Tab-separated table of C-alpha atoms in Angstrom:
chain	number	residue	atom	x	y	z
F	444	MET	CA	-35.131	17.371	-2.573
F	445	PRO	CA	-33.369	20.621	-2.043
F	446	SER	CA	-29.586	20.694	-2.336
F	447	ILE	CA	-27.401	22.339	-0.057
F	448	LYS	CA	-23.762	23.574	-1.296
F	449	ILE	CA	-20.931	22.540	0.707
F	450	SER	CA	-17.309	22.748	0.411
F	451	ASN	CA	-15.420	19.471	-0.710
F	452	TYR	CA	-12.416	18.579	1.680
F	453	SER	CA	-8.846	17.749	1.056
F	454	PHE	CA	-6.240	16.483	3.417
F	455	LYS	CA	-2.351	16.646	3.271
F	456	ASN	CA	-0.654	13.588	4.610
F	457	ILE	CA	2.021	14.515	7.129
F	458	ASN	CA	4.718	11.974	7.705
F	459	GLY	CA	2.656	9.178	6.597
F	460	LEU	CA	0.584	8.869	10.048
F	461	GLN	CA	-1.191	12.249	10.190
F	462	PHE	CA	-3.513	14.255	8.092
F	463	LYS	CA	-3.929	18.119	7.917
F	464	ASN	CA	-6.988	19.765	6.507
F	465	SER	CA	-5.746	21.568	3.427
F	466	THR	CA	-9.003	22.343	1.607
F	467	GLU	CA	-8.776	26.082	1.817
F	468	GLU	CA	-5.049	26.519	1.289
F	469	TRP	CA	-5.094	24.243	-1.878
F	470	GLY	CA	-8.041	26.247	-3.305
F	471	LEU	CA	-10.719	23.728	-2.943
F	472	ASP	CA	-13.335	25.450	-0.750
F	473	LYS	CA	-15.549	26.252	-3.384
F	474	LYS	CA	-19.203	25.498	-2.186
F	475	SER	CA	-20.936	23.128	-4.728
F	476	VAL	CA	-22.984	19.963	-4.910
F	477	SER	CA	-20.185	17.709	-6.233
F	478	ASN	CA	-21.119	14.060	-7.148
F	479	ALA	CA	-17.966	12.627	-8.684
F	480	ALA	CA	-14.283	13.485	-9.095
F	481	VAL	CA	-11.363	11.757	-10.949
F	482	TYR	CA	-7.517	12.369	-10.438
F	483	ALA	CA	-5.341	11.958	-13.255
F	484	ASP	CA	-1.878	13.497	-14.521
F	485	LEU	CA	-3.555	15.953	-17.082
F	486	ASP	CA	-0.268	17.654	-18.138
F	487	ASN	CA	2.060	14.615	-17.709
F	488	ASP	CA	4.254	16.503	-15.024
F	489	GLY	CA	4.230	13.605	-12.656
F	490	ASP	CA	1.706	14.824	-10.365
F	491	LEU	CA	-2.060	13.845	-10.186
F	492	ASP	CA	-4.423	16.779	-11.006
F	493	LEU	CA	-8.191	16.696	-9.795
F	494	VAL	CA	-11.380	17.067	-11.772
F	495	VAL	CA	-14.521	17.595	-9.801
F	496	ASN	CA	-17.983	17.005	-11.260
F	497	ASN	CA	-20.525	19.575	-9.995
F	498	LEU	CA	-24.151	19.323	-10.293
F	499	ASN	CA	-25.989	22.047	-12.380
F	500	GLU	CA	-22.529	23.966	-12.631
F	501	PRO	CA	-19.564	23.724	-14.663
F	502	VAL	CA	-16.863	21.063	-13.754
F	503	SER	CA	-13.808	22.120	-11.373
F	504	VAL	CA	-10.425	21.340	-12.649
F	505	TYR	CA	-7.778	21.871	-10.331
F	506	LYS	CA	-3.944	21.748	-11.377
F	507	ASN	CA	-1.519	20.055	-8.933
F	508	ASN	CA	1.397	22.613	-8.405
F	509	GLN	CA	3.752	20.227	-6.416
F	510	GLU	CA	6.640	20.644	-8.739
F	511	ALA	CA	6.678	24.218	-7.876
F	512	ILE	CA	7.124	23.334	-4.122
F	513	GLU	CA	9.303	20.330	-4.248
F	514	LYS	CA	10.651	18.540	-7.197
F	515	ASN	CA	10.121	14.716	-7.075
F	516	ASN	CA	10.685	12.080	-9.811
F	517	PHE	CA	8.073	9.810	-11.079
F	518	ILE	CA	7.507	7.145	-13.704
F	519	LYS	CA	4.309	6.658	-15.572
F	520	ILE	CA	3.194	3.095	-16.596
F	521	ASP	CA	0.525	2.735	-19.393
F	522	LEU	CA	-0.593	-1.167	-19.550
F	523	LYS	CA	-1.373	-2.406	-23.168
F	524	GLY	CA	-3.350	-5.614	-22.607
F	525	VAL	CA	-3.875	-8.167	-25.123
F	526	GLY	CA	-7.425	-9.170	-26.894
F	527	SER	CA	-10.281	-7.458	-25.427
F	528	ASN	CA	-8.546	-6.382	-22.242
F	529	THR	CA	-6.811	-3.653	-23.900
F	530	PHE	CA	-6.060	-1.870	-20.564
F	531	GLY	CA	-4.748	-4.771	-18.575
F	532	LEU	CA	-7.534	-4.732	-16.003
F	533	GLY	CA	-6.546	-6.976	-13.396
F	534	ALA	CA	-2.795	-6.717	-13.690
F	535	LYS	CA	-0.370	-6.505	-10.933
F	536	ILE	CA	2.301	-3.962	-10.887
F	537	LEU	CA	5.410	-4.251	-8.543
F	538	THR	CA	7.757	-1.250	-8.585
F	539	THR	CA	11.215	-1.544	-6.862
F	540	VAL	CA	12.886	1.819	-6.619
F	541	ASP	CA	15.664	0.552	-4.175
F	542	GLU	CA	15.917	-2.034	-1.458
F	543	ASP	CA	14.017	0.275	1.036
F	544	ARG	CA	11.272	1.483	-1.419
F	545	GLU	CA	8.681	-1.018	-3.188
F	546	PHE	CA	5.112	-0.225	-4.575
F	547	TYR	CA	2.346	-2.581	-5.456
F	548	HIS	CA	-0.723	-1.349	-7.718
F	549	GLU	CA	-3.373	-3.502	-9.278
F	550	ALA	CA	-5.091	-2.248	-12.406
F	551	TYR	CA	-8.677	-1.414	-11.251
F	552	TYR	CA	-9.951	1.704	-12.636
F	553	ILE	CA	-13.388	2.015	-11.120
F	554	ARG	CA	-13.724	4.589	-8.348
F	555	GLY	CA	-17.421	4.572	-7.526
F	556	TYR	CA	-20.735	4.827	-9.185
F	557	LEU	CA	-19.966	5.737	-12.693
F	558	SER	CA	-16.642	7.066	-11.934
F	559	SER	CA	-13.159	5.991	-12.793
F	560	VAL	CA	-9.518	7.120	-13.288
F	561	GLU	CA	-7.298	7.258	-16.268
F	562	PRO	CA	-6.042	3.668	-17.092
F	563	SER	CA	-2.438	4.464	-16.197
F	564	PHE	CA	-0.234	4.474	-13.220
F	565	THR	CA	1.694	7.554	-12.231
F	566	ILE	CA	4.237	6.413	-9.271
F	567	GLY	CA	6.225	8.949	-7.352
F	568	ILE	CA	9.637	7.791	-6.739
F	569	GLY	CA	11.064	10.902	-4.682
F	570	ASP	CA	14.609	11.926	-5.509
F	571	ALA	CA	15.635	8.619	-7.204
F	572	ALA	CA	16.753	9.259	-10.980
F	573	ARG	CA	16.247	5.669	-11.858
F	574	VAL	CA	13.932	2.616	-10.830
F	575	LYS	CA	15.475	-0.772	-10.177
F	576	ALA	CA	12.742	-2.826	-11.606
F	577	VAL	CA	9.092	-2.644	-12.783
F	578	LYS	CA	7.311	-6.150	-12.775
F	579	VAL	CA	4.012	-6.585	-14.443
F	580	ILE	CA	2.088	-9.787	-13.750
F	581	TRP	CA	-0.806	-10.057	-16.376
F	582	PRO	CA	-4.074	-11.735	-15.604
F	583	ASP	CA	-3.423	-14.729	-18.153
F	584	GLY	CA	0.086	-15.329	-16.040
F	585	ARG	CA	2.216	-13.899	-18.361
F	586	VAL	CA	5.126	-11.803	-16.669
F	587	SER	CA	6.585	-8.575	-18.230
F	588	GLU	CA	9.644	-6.708	-16.535
F	589	LEU	CA	11.633	-3.654	-17.219
F	590	LYS	CA	15.041	-3.111	-15.148
F	591	ASN	CA	16.959	0.124	-14.599
F	592	ILE	CA	14.576	2.207	-15.959
F	593	ARG	CA	14.889	6.327	-16.041
F	594	ALA	CA	12.688	8.536	-13.926
F	595	ASN	CA	10.188	11.036	-15.318
F	596	GLN	CA	9.363	8.687	-18.439
F	597	ILE	CA	6.236	7.289	-19.722
F	598	TYR	CA	6.453	3.244	-20.078
F	599	TYR	CA	3.995	0.892	-22.228
């Protein structure tokens, strides 16, 4: 079967309700046959970088330069599970930044056939300097909680 190289696509969220095609603006318009992608904070600067696997070509690595445009804060959560569940698969993470901003994540790292993401959570918190609380509900029912934590840190 012949392969046809086409551009990948990337969209920027506008005000939470609309999307703008930003493929060319962000430099993601290289024509290739891509079959997998992963996002991860490769340089620990709080924004997610992109790695795209291309068939019969080198991998494409895209650095996210968001911090040069607008400085936002983040926290990074690396779960350390017990027993054979070392990455805390199935854990629930509730992050409370303030009264108006709460985030919910579940520890599932699979993103398609033979694809996954890094087993940590980079959570953007905007201009907040601290997070009110991070609560982890482990698959076995245990609960861990951190309170009043600083931004731009990695927590285990």
